[in-house]
DNA sequence: TCTAAAATTAGATCTATTCTAAAAACCGTG
DNA sequence: CACGGTTTTTAGAATAGATCTAATTTTAGA
């Protein structure tokens, strides 16, 4: 996740990439900004946004949109998501955990290249107490 | 789609609801604002946003997030979406056009209540010319 | 070490949305 | 039909997320 592409390595970029590598919770840009600033307290928002955009363009992270928020996903493998309606957490769901989606009889002449499934419900922690 | 819920009917609300009823393209708030202002040129953004939020709270429209934009969906039936990667259009995909999604072996103890599928690719109009 | 190119910064700007307070419209009642 | 309390609308201010800018600093190769 750290290969350069005509880019220079800097402490800011290193921290952003490291934070994303460990992130399991689809952080927002602001969460990345806060985390990086705990280590390097003068890091600017512009650098965080620029770096996130470059990583995205380089295909090293993805964006996830949920509940009107833009979040970043360091997992670039083909996978799905589970969203808890109570706490809002977004968990990865392995591609193979969901059986092949069979789409047929689509109205137009679309060419389907990929798909993703969003499962919604209550996560384990938000389950009512029996 | 026009039932009141303790709300008064006004020309602005009527136009917003009518526009949404006919909308097939998941309009943004600004597109609703523009369309309504062609008929009633002094309608304010605040009214458009307020009305959209009420309709959403009343379950008469839904929100769709794609490419970082908030869009509104007058189709409240259970359905999926197709997103064209070239032109960005979002088409409804009937729930029955997609075979049942079988999810198994999920990591946690989530309770799945619903799911939706986003199909991605090229729409008919954006298909390369053979 | 030197230097050109690239990156960072603070703050300005832009865009989408919400908030606010005053004016206008609505509608049941007299 | 006019009244008056309540609801709604409006313009513009305020807020939040994201991008842009121009000046300064850093990087990394020679
Ligand atoms: Mn993910
Ligand atoms: Mn739809
Ligand atoms: Zn939860
Ligand atoms: Zn298209």
PDB file of C-alpha atoms (C1' of nucleotides) and ligand atoms in Angstrom:
ATOM      1  CA  UNK A   1       0.000   0.000   0.000  1.00  0.00           C
ATOM      2  CA  UNK A   2       2.995   2.306   0.004  1.00  0.00           C
ATOM      3  CA  UNK A   3       4.339   2.195  -3.520  1.00  0.00           C
ATOM      4  CA  UNK A   4       5.206   5.538  -5.001  1.00  0.00           C
ATOM      5  CA  UNK A   5       3.866   6.641  -8.348  1.00  0.00           C
ATOM      6  CA  UNK A   6       6.144   9.592  -9.072  1.00  0.00           C
ATOM      7  CA  UNK A   7       5.197  10.658  -5.562  1.00  0.00           C
ATOM      8  CA  UNK A   8       7.603  11.567  -2.821  1.00  0.00           C
ATOM      9  CA  UNK A   9       7.324   9.988   0.563  1.00  0.00           C
ATOM     10  CA  UNK A  10       6.625  12.304   3.449  1.00  0.00           C
ATOM     11  CA  UNK A  11       5.832  11.779   7.123  1.00  0.00           C
ATOM     12  CA  UNK A  12       2.256  12.917   6.521  1.00  0.00           C
ATOM     13  CA  UNK A  13       1.671  10.443   3.757  1.00  0.00           C
ATOM     14  CA  UNK A  14       3.306   7.672   5.695  1.00  0.00           C
ATOM     15  CA  UNK A  15       1.017   8.285   8.676  1.00  0.00           C
ATOM     16  CA  UNK A  16      -2.093   8.489   6.542  1.00  0.00           C
ATOM     17  CA  UNK A  17      -1.287   5.266   4.765  1.00  0.00           C
ATOM     18  CA  UNK A  18      -0.423   3.511   8.018  1.00  0.00           C
ATOM     19  CA  UNK A  19      -3.615   4.644   9.667  1.00  0.00           C
ATOM     20  CA  UNK A  20      -5.659   3.431   6.734  1.00  0.00           C
ATOM     21  CA  UNK A  21      -3.853   0.112   6.638  1.00  0.00           C
ATOM     22  CA  UNK A  22      -4.916  -0.558  10.226  1.00  0.00           C
ATOM     23  CA  UNK A  23      -8.382   0.935   9.926  1.00  0.00           C
ATOM     24  CA  UNK A  24     -11.159  -1.568  10.029  1.00  0.00           C
ATOM     25  CA  UNK A  25     -14.044   0.832  10.337  1.00  0.00           C
ATOM     26  CA  UNK A  26     -14.261   2.780   7.072  1.00  0.00           C
ATOM     27  CA  UNK A  27     -13.074   6.135   8.463  1.00  0.00           C
ATOM     28  CA  UNK A  28     -14.205   9.534   7.279  1.00  0.00           C
ATOM     29  CA  UNK A  29     -11.692  12.114   6.048  1.00  0.00           C
ATOM     30  CA  UNK A  30     -12.051  13.882   9.353  1.00  0.00           C
ATOM     31  CA  UNK A  31     -11.293  10.730  11.308  1.00  0.00           C
ATOM     32  CA  UNK A  32      -8.128  10.293   9.267  1.00  0.00           C
ATOM     33  CA  UNK A  33      -7.268  13.932   9.903  1.00  0.00           C
ATOM     34  CA  UNK A  34      -7.704  13.547  13.672  1.00  0.00           C
ATOM     35  CA  UNK A  35      -5.769  10.307  13.861  1.00  0.00           C
ATOM     36  CA  UNK A  36      -2.845  11.686  11.881  1.00  0.00           C
ATOM     37  CA  UNK A  37      -2.791  14.865  13.927  1.00  0.00           C
ATOM     38  CA  UNK A  38      -2.332  12.905  17.122  1.00  0.00           C
ATOM     39  CA  UNK A  39       1.055  11.850  15.786  1.00  0.00           C
ATOM     40  CA  UNK A  40       1.935  14.915  13.728  1.00  0.00           C
ATOM     41  CA  UNK A  41      -0.091  17.766  15.126  1.00  0.00           C
ATOM     42  CA  UNK A  42       0.385  20.234  12.311  1.00  0.00           C
ATOM     43  CA  UNK A  43      -0.871  18.139   9.470  1.00  0.00           C
ATOM     44  CA  UNK A  44      -3.336  20.115   7.422  1.00  0.00           C
ATOM     45  CA  UNK A  45      -6.692  19.068   6.117  1.00  0.00           C
ATOM     46  CA  UNK A  46      -5.570  19.855   2.582  1.00  0.00           C
ATOM     47  CA  UNK A  47      -2.841  17.235   2.821  1.00  0.00           C
ATOM     48  CA  UNK A  48      -5.244  14.648   4.188  1.00  0.00           C
ATOM     49  CA  UNK A  49      -7.752  15.285   1.426  1.00  0.00           C
ATOM     50  CA  UNK A  50      -5.069  15.392  -1.269  1.00  0.00           C
ATOM     51  CA  UNK A  51      -3.547  12.142  -0.093  1.00  0.00           C
ATOM     52  CA  UNK A  52      -6.894  10.403   0.152  1.00  0.00           C
ATOM     53  CA  UNK A  53      -7.715  11.526  -3.376  1.00  0.00           C
ATOM     54  CA  UNK A  54      -4.411  10.275  -4.714  1.00  0.00           C
ATOM     55  CA  UNK A  55      -4.748   6.941  -3.012  1.00  0.00           C
ATOM     56  CA  UNK A  56      -8.219   6.666  -4.452  1.00  0.00           C
ATOM     57  CA  UNK A  57      -7.053   7.561  -7.966  1.00  0.00           C
ATOM     58  CA  UNK A  58      -4.263   5.018  -7.628  1.00  0.00           C
ATOM     59  CA  UNK A  59      -6.824   2.392  -6.677  1.00  0.00           C
ATOM     60  CA  UNK A  60      -5.311   1.874  -3.246  1.00  0.00           C
ATOM     61  CA  UNK A  61      -8.446   2.820  -1.347  1.00  0.00           C
ATOM     62  CA  UNK A  62     -12.113   3.115  -2.218  1.00  0.00           C
ATOM     63  CA  UNK A  63     -14.932   5.362  -1.200  1.00  0.00           C
ATOM     64  CA  UNK A  64     -18.046   4.149   0.535  1.00  0.00           C
ATOM     65  CA  UNK A  65     -21.175   6.276   0.767  1.00  0.00           C
ATOM     66  CA  UNK A  66     -23.585   5.585   3.552  1.00  0.00           C
ATOM     67  CA  UNK A  67     -26.054   7.803   5.366  1.00  0.00           C
ATOM     68  CA  UNK A  68     -24.838  10.834   3.485  1.00  0.00           C
ATOM     69  CA  UNK A  69     -21.246  10.456   4.643  1.00  0.00           C
ATOM     70  CA  UNK A  70     -18.210   9.815   2.512  1.00  0.00           C
ATOM     71  CA  UNK A  71     -16.004   7.144   4.039  1.00  0.00           C
ATOM     72  CA  UNK A  72     -12.814   5.480   2.908  1.00  0.00           C
ATOM     73  CA  UNK A  73     -12.210   1.803   2.536  1.00  0.00           C
ATOM     74  CA  UNK A  74      -8.669   0.413   2.576  1.00  0.00           C
ATOM     75  CA  UNK A  75     -10.011  -2.953   1.514  1.00  0.00           C
ATOM     76  CA  UNK A  76      -9.882  -2.917  -2.265  1.00  0.00           C
ATOM     77  CA  UNK A  77     -10.787  -6.539  -2.712  1.00  0.00           C
ATOM     78  CA  UNK A  78     -14.194  -7.279  -4.092  1.00  0.00           C
ATOM     79  CA  UNK A  79     -16.425  -7.333  -1.042  1.00  0.00           C
ATOM     80  CA  UNK A  80     -19.784  -6.379   0.371  1.00  0.00           C
ATOM     81  CA  UNK A  81     -20.914  -4.446   3.447  1.00  0.00           C
ATOM     82  CA  UNK A  82     -23.139  -4.795   6.436  1.00  0.00           C
ATOM     83  CA  UNK A  83     -24.570  -1.578   7.898  1.00  0.00           C
ATOM     84  CA  UNK A  84     -26.057  -1.495  11.395  1.00  0.00           C
ATOM     85  CA  UNK A  85     -29.176   0.621  11.440  1.00  0.00           C
ATOM     86  CA  UNK A  86     -28.712   1.437  15.134  1.00  0.00           C
ATOM     87  CA  UNK A  87     -25.059   2.392  15.535  1.00  0.00           C
ATOM     88  CA  UNK A  88     -24.185   2.958  11.885  1.00  0.00           C
ATOM     89  CA  UNK A  89     -21.111   0.758  11.888  1.00  0.00           C
ATOM     90  CA  UNK A  90     -20.079  -0.639   8.543  1.00  0.00           C
ATOM     91  CA  UNK A  91     -18.515  -4.091   8.453  1.00  0.00           C
ATOM     92  CA  UNK A  92     -16.888  -5.792   5.543  1.00  0.00           C
ATOM     93  CA  UNK A  93     -18.630  -8.880   4.290  1.00  0.00           C
ATOM     94  CA  UNK A  94     -16.463 -11.247   2.351  1.00  0.00           C
ATOM     95  CA  UNK A  95     -17.466 -11.611  -1.260  1.00  0.00           C
ATOM     96  CA  UNK A  96     -17.900 -15.337  -0.811  1.00  0.00           C
ATOM     97  CA  UNK A  97     -20.196 -14.947   2.179  1.00  0.00           C
ATOM     98  CA  UNK A  98     -22.861 -13.844  -0.232  1.00  0.00           C
ATOM     99  CA  UNK A  99     -23.926 -16.248  -2.896  1.00  0.00           C
ATOM    100  CA  UNK A 100     -23.632 -15.168  -6.498  1.00  0.00           C
ATOM    101  CA  UNK A 101     -26.206 -12.576  -7.371  1.00  0.00           C
ATOM    102  CA  UNK A 102     -28.147 -13.692 -10.400  1.00  0.00           C
ATOM    103  CA  UNK A 103     -29.537 -10.724 -12.309  1.00  0.00           C
ATOM    104  CA  UNK A 104     -31.792 -11.413 -15.183  1.00  0.00           C
ATOM    105  CA  UNK A 105     -34.404  -9.630 -17.218  1.00  0.00           C
ATOM    106  CA  UNK A 106     -32.942  -6.167 -16.725  1.00  0.00           C
ATOM    107  CA  UNK A 107     -35.037  -3.533 -18.452  1.00  0.00           C
ATOM    108  CA  UNK A 108     -32.375  -1.971 -20.688  1.00  0.00           C
ATOM    109  CA  UNK A 109     -29.319  -3.149 -22.563  1.00  0.00           C
ATOM    110  CA  UNK A 110     -26.951  -2.455 -19.707  1.00  0.00           C
ATOM    111  CA  UNK A 111     -23.599  -4.126 -19.499  1.00  0.00           C
ATOM    112  CA  UNK A 112     -23.046  -5.194 -15.894  1.00  0.00           C
ATOM    113  CA  UNK A 113     -19.408  -5.109 -14.865  1.00  0.00           C
ATOM    114  CA  UNK A 114     -19.671  -5.514 -11.130  1.00  0.00           C
ATOM    115  CA  UNK A 115     -22.081  -5.367  -8.260  1.00  0.00           C
ATOM    116  CA  UNK A 116     -22.079  -5.005  -4.544  1.00  0.00           C
ATOM    117  CA  UNK A 117     -24.557  -5.898  -1.877  1.00  0.00           C
ATOM    118  CA  UNK A 118     -25.391  -3.851   1.202  1.00  0.00           C
ATOM    119  CA  UNK A 119     -26.854  -5.915   4.013  1.00  0.00           C
ATOM    120  CA  UNK A 120     -28.735  -3.947   6.640  1.00  0.00           C
ATOM    121  CA  UNK A 121     -29.883  -4.791  10.127  1.00  0.00           C
ATOM    122  CA  UNK A 122     -28.651  -4.848  13.708  1.00  0.00           C
ATOM    123  CA  UNK A 123     -25.082  -5.686  14.583  1.00  0.00           C
ATOM    124  CA  UNK A 124     -24.302  -8.060  17.465  1.00  0.00           C
ATOM    125  CA  UNK A 125     -23.734  -5.190  19.912  1.00  0.00           C
ATOM    126  CA  UNK A 126     -27.039  -3.507  19.067  1.00  0.00           C
ATOM    127  CA  UNK A 127     -29.129  -6.641  19.430  1.00  0.00           C
ATOM    128  CA  UNK A 128     -31.985  -6.263  21.976  1.00  0.00           C
ATOM    129  CA  UNK A 129     -31.161  -8.011  25.254  1.00  0.00           C
ATOM    130  CA  UNK A 130     -33.306 -11.122  24.757  1.00  0.00           C
TER     131      UNK A 130
ATOM    132  CA  UNK B   1     -47.865  10.035  -2.374  1.00  0.00           C
ATOM    133  CA  UNK B   2     -49.878  13.034  -1.411  1.00  0.00           C
ATOM    134  CA  UNK B   3     -51.334  12.101   1.934  1.00  0.00           C
ATOM    135  CA  UNK B   4     -50.959  14.718   4.580  1.00  0.00           C
ATOM    136  CA  UNK B   5     -49.642  13.856   8.007  1.00  0.00           C
ATOM    137  CA  UNK B   6     -50.790  16.852   9.974  1.00  0.00           C
ATOM    138  CA  UNK B   7     -49.228  18.946   7.238  1.00  0.00           C
ATOM    139  CA  UNK B   8     -50.989  21.621   5.267  1.00  0.00           C
ATOM    140  CA  UNK B   9     -51.054  21.485   1.525  1.00  0.00           C
ATOM    141  CA  UNK B  10     -49.384  24.392  -0.205  1.00  0.00           C
ATOM    142  CA  UNK B  11     -48.544  25.137  -3.831  1.00  0.00           C
ATOM    143  CA  UNK B  12     -44.865  24.574  -3.116  1.00  0.00           C
ATOM    144  CA  UNK B  13     -45.434  21.201  -1.520  1.00  0.00           C
ATOM    145  CA  UNK B  14     -47.815  20.185  -4.259  1.00  0.00           C
ATOM    146  CA  UNK B  15     -45.252  20.995  -6.946  1.00  0.00           C
ATOM    147  CA  UNK B  16     -42.457  19.215  -5.124  1.00  0.00           C
ATOM    148  CA  UNK B  17     -44.572  16.108  -4.657  1.00  0.00           C
ATOM    149  CA  UNK B  18     -45.756  16.190  -8.273  1.00  0.00           C
ATOM    150  CA  UNK B  19     -42.249  16.586  -9.599  1.00  0.00           C
ATOM    151  CA  UNK B  20     -41.052  13.678  -7.494  1.00  0.00           C
ATOM    152  CA  UNK B  21     -43.967  11.518  -8.543  1.00  0.00           C
ATOM    153  CA  UNK B  22     -42.953  11.921 -12.180  1.00  0.00           C
ATOM    154  CA  UNK B  23     -39.215  11.785 -11.592  1.00  0.00           C
ATOM    155  CA  UNK B  24     -37.568   8.652 -12.839  1.00  0.00           C
ATOM    156  CA  UNK B  25     -33.975   9.750 -12.416  1.00  0.00           C
ATOM    157  CA  UNK B  26     -33.319  10.077  -8.674  1.00  0.00           C
ATOM    158  CA  UNK B  27     -33.054  13.871  -8.591  1.00  0.00           C
ATOM    159  CA  UNK B  28     -30.830  15.888  -6.290  1.00  0.00           C
ATOM    160  CA  UNK B  29     -32.294  18.530  -4.004  1.00  0.00           C
ATOM    161  CA  UNK B  30     -31.039  21.145  -6.424  1.00  0.00           C
ATOM    162  CA  UNK B  31     -32.772  19.493  -9.354  1.00  0.00           C
ATOM    163  CA  UNK B  32     -36.018  19.532  -7.398  1.00  0.00           C
ATOM    164  CA  UNK B  33     -35.396  23.169  -6.547  1.00  0.00           C
ATOM    165  CA  UNK B  34     -34.852  24.087 -10.212  1.00  0.00           C
ATOM    166  CA  UNK B  35     -37.835  22.146 -11.469  1.00  0.00           C
ATOM    167  CA  UNK B  36     -40.177  23.652  -8.899  1.00  0.00           C
ATOM    168  CA  UNK B  37     -38.881  27.140  -9.596  1.00  0.00           C
ATOM    169  CA  UNK B  38     -39.800  26.850 -13.248  1.00  0.00           C
ATOM    170  CA  UNK B  39     -43.421  26.722 -12.149  1.00  0.00           C
ATOM    171  CA  UNK B  40     -43.259  28.856  -9.032  1.00  0.00           C
ATOM    172  CA  UNK B  41     -40.194  31.053  -9.399  1.00  0.00           C
ATOM    173  CA  UNK B  42     -39.916  32.258  -5.843  1.00  0.00           C
ATOM    174  CA  UNK B  43     -39.769  28.941  -4.103  1.00  0.00           C
ATOM    175  CA  UNK B  44     -36.905  28.911  -1.648  1.00  0.00           C
ATOM    176  CA  UNK B  45     -34.291  26.267  -1.087  1.00  0.00           C
ATOM    177  CA  UNK B  46     -35.298  26.032   2.556  1.00  0.00           C
ATOM    178  CA  UNK B  47     -38.794  24.955   1.565  1.00  0.00           C
ATOM    179  CA  UNK B  48     -37.459  22.371  -0.840  1.00  0.00           C
ATOM    180  CA  UNK B  49     -35.114  20.920   1.764  1.00  0.00           C
ATOM    181  CA  UNK B  50     -37.766  21.022   4.472  1.00  0.00           C
ATOM    182  CA  UNK B  51     -40.300  19.290   2.290  1.00  0.00           C
ATOM    183  CA  UNK B  52     -37.841  16.643   1.151  1.00  0.00           C
ATOM    184  CA  UNK B  53     -36.935  15.960   4.770  1.00  0.00           C
ATOM    185  CA  UNK B  54     -40.565  15.624   5.753  1.00  0.00           C
ATOM    186  CA  UNK B  55     -41.369  13.335   2.885  1.00  0.00           C
ATOM    187  CA  UNK B  56     -38.395  11.245   3.851  1.00  0.00           C
ATOM    188  CA  UNK B  57     -39.426  11.107   7.525  1.00  0.00           C
ATOM    189  CA  UNK B  58     -42.931  10.128   6.437  1.00  0.00           C
ATOM    190  CA  UNK B  59     -41.476   7.298   4.377  1.00  0.00           C
ATOM    191  CA  UNK B  60     -42.785   8.724   1.124  1.00  0.00           C
ATOM    192  CA  UNK B  61     -39.373   9.084  -0.491  1.00  0.00           C
ATOM    193  CA  UNK B  62     -35.940   7.637   0.152  1.00  0.00           C
ATOM    194  CA  UNK B  63     -32.410   8.867  -0.120  1.00  0.00           C
ATOM    195  CA  UNK B  64     -29.841   7.327  -2.401  1.00  0.00           C
ATOM    196  CA  UNK B  65     -26.105   8.056  -2.075  1.00  0.00           C
ATOM    197  CA  UNK B  66     -23.915   7.578  -5.059  1.00  0.00           C
ATOM    198  CA  UNK B  67     -20.639   9.206  -6.017  1.00  0.00           C
ATOM    199  CA  UNK B  68     -20.862  11.457  -3.001  1.00  0.00           C
ATOM    200  CA  UNK B  69     -24.189  12.993  -4.010  1.00  0.00           C
ATOM    201  CA  UNK B  70     -27.413  12.816  -2.087  1.00  0.00           C
ATOM    202  CA  UNK B  71     -30.327  11.952  -4.349  1.00  0.00           C
ATOM    203  CA  UNK B  72     -33.978  11.302  -3.705  1.00  0.00           C
ATOM    204  CA  UNK B  73     -35.948   8.286  -4.728  1.00  0.00           C
ATOM    205  CA  UNK B  74     -39.738   8.457  -5.048  1.00  0.00           C
ATOM    206  CA  UNK B  75     -39.839   4.693  -5.460  1.00  0.00           C
ATOM    207  CA  UNK B  76     -40.275   3.335  -1.957  1.00  0.00           C
ATOM    208  CA  UNK B  77     -40.828  -0.236  -2.991  1.00  0.00           C
ATOM    209  CA  UNK B  78     -38.069  -2.686  -2.287  1.00  0.00           C
ATOM    210  CA  UNK B  79     -35.784  -2.393  -5.289  1.00  0.00           C
ATOM    211  CA  UNK B  80     -32.203  -2.297  -6.492  1.00  0.00           C
ATOM    212  CA  UNK B  81     -30.189   0.100  -8.639  1.00  0.00           C
ATOM    213  CA  UNK B  82     -28.030   0.137 -11.692  1.00  0.00           C
ATOM    214  CA  UNK B  83     -25.382   2.870 -11.882  1.00  0.00           C
ATOM    215  CA  UNK B  84     -23.690   3.761 -15.169  1.00  0.00           C
ATOM    216  CA  UNK B  85     -20.005   4.385 -14.618  1.00  0.00           C
ATOM    217  CA  UNK B  86     -19.839   6.694 -17.662  1.00  0.00           C
ATOM    218  CA  UNK B  87     -22.821   9.022 -17.352  1.00  0.00           C
ATOM    219  CA  UNK B  88     -23.700   8.394 -13.732  1.00  0.00           C
ATOM    220  CA  UNK B  89     -27.358   7.705 -14.349  1.00  0.00           C
ATOM    221  CA  UNK B  90     -29.112   5.607 -11.760  1.00  0.00           C
ATOM    222  CA  UNK B  91     -31.857   3.267 -12.909  1.00  0.00           C
ATOM    223  CA  UNK B  92     -34.240   1.295 -10.782  1.00  0.00           C
ATOM    224  CA  UNK B  93     -33.900  -2.444 -10.972  1.00  0.00           C
ATOM    225  CA  UNK B  94     -36.960  -4.368  -9.942  1.00  0.00           C
ATOM    226  CA  UNK B  95     -36.467  -6.465  -6.861  1.00  0.00           C
ATOM    227  CA  UNK B  96     -37.455  -9.580  -8.767  1.00  0.00           C
ATOM    228  CA  UNK B  97     -34.942  -8.927 -11.535  1.00  0.00           C
ATOM    229  CA  UNK B  98     -32.279  -9.975  -9.102  1.00  0.00           C
ATOM    230  CA  UNK B  99     -32.425 -13.455  -7.705  1.00  0.00           C
ATOM    231  CA  UNK B 100     -32.589 -13.880  -3.963  1.00  0.00           C
ATOM    232  CA  UNK B 101     -29.311 -13.034  -2.350  1.00  0.00           C
ATOM    233  CA  UNK B 102     -28.188 -15.896  -0.182  1.00  0.00           C
ATOM    234  CA  UNK B 103     -25.946 -14.721   2.613  1.00  0.00           C
ATOM    235  CA  UNK B 104     -24.371 -17.279   4.802  1.00  0.00           C
ATOM    236  CA  UNK B 105     -21.447 -17.574   7.165  1.00  0.00           C
ATOM    237  CA  UNK B 106     -21.418 -13.939   8.154  1.00  0.00           C
ATOM    238  CA  UNK B 107     -18.627 -13.185  10.600  1.00  0.00           C
ATOM    239  CA  UNK B 108     -20.663 -11.750  13.469  1.00  0.00           C
ATOM    240  CA  UNK B 109     -24.078 -12.311  14.981  1.00  0.00           C
ATOM    241  CA  UNK B 110     -25.765  -9.707  12.824  1.00  0.00           C
ATOM    242  CA  UNK B 111     -29.463  -9.783  12.249  1.00  0.00           C
ATOM    243  CA  UNK B 112     -30.089  -9.054   8.575  1.00  0.00           C
ATOM    244  CA  UNK B 113     -33.321  -7.207   7.971  1.00  0.00           C
ATOM    245  CA  UNK B 114     -32.931  -6.166   4.370  1.00  0.00           C
ATOM    246  CA  UNK B 115     -30.431  -5.785   1.612  1.00  0.00           C
ATOM    247  CA  UNK B 116     -29.982  -3.989  -1.637  1.00  0.00           C
ATOM    248  CA  UNK B 117     -27.815  -4.604  -4.639  1.00  0.00           C
ATOM    249  CA  UNK B 118     -26.023  -1.992  -6.715  1.00  0.00           C
ATOM    250  CA  UNK B 119     -25.223  -3.157 -10.216  1.00  0.00           C
ATOM    251  CA  UNK B 120     -22.518  -1.177 -11.997  1.00  0.00           C
ATOM    252  CA  UNK B 121     -21.510  -0.949 -15.631  1.00  0.00           C
ATOM    253  CA  UNK B 122     -22.381   0.887 -18.819  1.00  0.00           C
ATOM    254  CA  UNK B 123     -25.921   1.862 -19.661  1.00  0.00           C
ATOM    255  CA  UNK B 124     -27.290   1.289 -23.158  1.00  0.00           C
ATOM    256  CA  UNK B 125     -26.552   4.869 -24.236  1.00  0.00           C
ATOM    257  CA  UNK B 126     -22.937   4.726 -23.055  1.00  0.00           C
ATOM    258  CA  UNK B 127     -22.147   1.458 -24.784  1.00  0.00           C
ATOM    259  CA  UNK B 128     -19.161   1.723 -27.196  1.00  0.00           C
ATOM    260  CA  UNK B 129     -20.353   1.862 -30.825  1.00  0.00           C
ATOM    261  CA  UNK B 130     -19.536  -1.741 -31.758  1.00  0.00           C
TER     262      UNK B 130
ATOM    263  C1'  DT C   1      25.685  20.161  -0.259  1.00  0.00           C
ATOM    264  C1'  DC C   2      22.790  22.185  -3.769  1.00  0.00           C
ATOM    265  C1'  DT C   3      18.726  22.640  -6.300  1.00  0.00           C
ATOM    266  C1'  DA C   4      14.656  21.782  -9.039  1.00  0.00           C
ATOM    267  C1'  DA C   5      10.519  19.648  -8.380  1.00  0.00           C
ATOM    268  C1'  DA C   6       7.050  18.296  -5.296  1.00  0.00           C
ATOM    269  C1'  DA C   7       4.552  18.743  -1.017  1.00  0.00           C
ATOM    270  C1'  DT C   8       2.821  21.235   2.946  1.00  0.00           C
ATOM    271  C1'  DT C   9       0.448  24.853   5.246  1.00  0.00           C
ATOM    272  C1'  DA C  10      -3.090  28.313   6.729  1.00  0.00           C
ATOM    273  C1'  DG C  11      -6.589  30.329   5.278  1.00  0.00           C
ATOM    274  C1'  DA C  12      -9.732  31.674   1.520  1.00  0.00           C
ATOM    275  C1'  DT C  13     -13.269  29.829  -1.247  1.00  0.00           C
ATOM    276  C1'  DC C  14     -16.886  26.939  -2.781  1.00  0.00           C
ATOM    277  C1'  DT C  15     -20.953  24.000  -2.323  1.00  0.00           C
ATOM    278  C1'  DA C  16     -24.553  21.606   0.047  1.00  0.00           C
ATOM    279  C1'  DT C  17     -27.485  21.930   3.803  1.00  0.00           C
ATOM    280  C1'  DT C  18     -29.535  23.822   7.943  1.00  0.00           C
ATOM    281  C1'  DC C  19     -30.959  27.632  10.755  1.00  0.00           C
ATOM    282  C1'  DT C  20     -33.294  32.050  11.792  1.00  0.00           C
ATOM    283  C1'  DA C  21     -36.466  35.643  12.282  1.00  0.00           C
ATOM    284  C1'  DA C  22     -39.783  38.165   9.951  1.00  0.00           C
ATOM    285  C1'  DA C  23     -43.504  38.192   6.513  1.00  0.00           C
ATOM    286  C1'  DA C  24     -47.174  35.631   4.285  1.00  0.00           C
ATOM    287  C1'  DA C  25     -50.578  32.073   3.755  1.00  0.00           C
ATOM    288  C1'  DC C  26     -53.836  28.906   5.598  1.00  0.00           C
ATOM    289  C1'  DC C  27     -58.160  27.688   7.555  1.00  0.00           C
ATOM    290  C1'  DG C  28     -61.568  26.954  11.266  1.00  0.00           C
ATOM    291  C1'  DT C  29     -64.646  29.961  13.647  1.00  0.00           C
ATOM    292  C1'  DG C  30     -67.706  33.876  14.556  1.00  0.00           C
TER     293       DG C  30
ATOM    294  C1'  DC D   1     -66.460  37.262   4.757  1.00  0.00           C
ATOM    295  C1'  DA D   2     -63.218  38.992   8.287  1.00  0.00           C
ATOM    296  C1'  DC D   3     -60.413  37.512  12.275  1.00  0.00           C
ATOM    297  C1'  DG D   4     -56.641  35.461  14.523  1.00  0.00           C
ATOM    298  C1'  DG D   5     -53.878  31.715  15.926  1.00  0.00           C
ATOM    299  C1'  DT D   6     -51.025  28.527  13.809  1.00  0.00           C
ATOM    300  C1'  DT D   7     -48.313  26.914  10.088  1.00  0.00           C
ATOM    301  C1'  DT D   8     -45.483  27.845   6.195  1.00  0.00           C
ATOM    302  C1'  DT D   9     -42.472  30.399   3.367  1.00  0.00           C
ATOM    303  C1'  DT D  10     -38.774  33.381   2.440  1.00  0.00           C
ATOM    304  C1'  DA D  11     -34.116  35.586   2.074  1.00  0.00           C
ATOM    305  C1'  DG D  12     -30.170  35.477   3.867  1.00  0.00           C
ATOM    306  C1'  DA D  13     -26.953  34.092   7.607  1.00  0.00           C
ATOM    307  C1'  DA D  14     -24.607  30.209   9.550  1.00  0.00           C
ATOM    308  C1'  DT D  15     -22.403  25.709   9.357  1.00  0.00           C
ATOM    309  C1'  DA D  16     -19.912  21.710   7.566  1.00  0.00           C
ATOM    310  C1'  DG D  17     -17.336  19.229   4.214  1.00  0.00           C
ATOM    311  C1'  DA D  18     -14.223  19.656   0.561  1.00  0.00           C
ATOM    312  C1'  DT D  19     -11.240  22.118  -2.701  1.00  0.00           C
ATOM    313  C1'  DC D  20      -8.185  25.839  -4.091  1.00  0.00           C
ATOM    314  C1'  DT D  21      -4.392  29.188  -3.567  1.00  0.00           C
ATOM    315  C1'  DA D  22      -0.034  31.212  -3.063  1.00  0.00           C
ATOM    316  C1'  DA D  23       3.775  31.253  -0.152  1.00  0.00           C
ATOM    317  C1'  DT D  24       6.939  28.339   2.422  1.00  0.00           C
ATOM    318  C1'  DT D  25       9.145  24.002   3.386  1.00  0.00           C
ATOM    319  C1'  DT D  26      10.651  19.439   2.283  1.00  0.00           C
ATOM    320  C1'  DT D  27      12.231  15.817  -0.521  1.00  0.00           C
ATOM    321  C1'  DA D  28      15.533  13.282  -3.078  1.00  0.00           C
ATOM    322  C1'  DG D  29      18.720  12.950  -6.759  1.00  0.00           C
ATOM    323  C1'  DA D  30      23.106  14.907  -8.666  1.00  0.00           C
TER     324       DA D  30
HETATM  325 MN1  LIG E   1     -15.216  -2.304   3.089  1.00  0.00          MN
HETATM  326 MN1  LIG E   2     -34.657   3.916  -7.042  1.00  0.00          MN
HETATM  327 ZN1  LIG E   3     -24.849  -1.601  15.862  1.00  0.00          ZN
HETATM  328 ZN1  LIG E   4     -24.484   5.860 -19.213  1.00  0.00          ZN
END
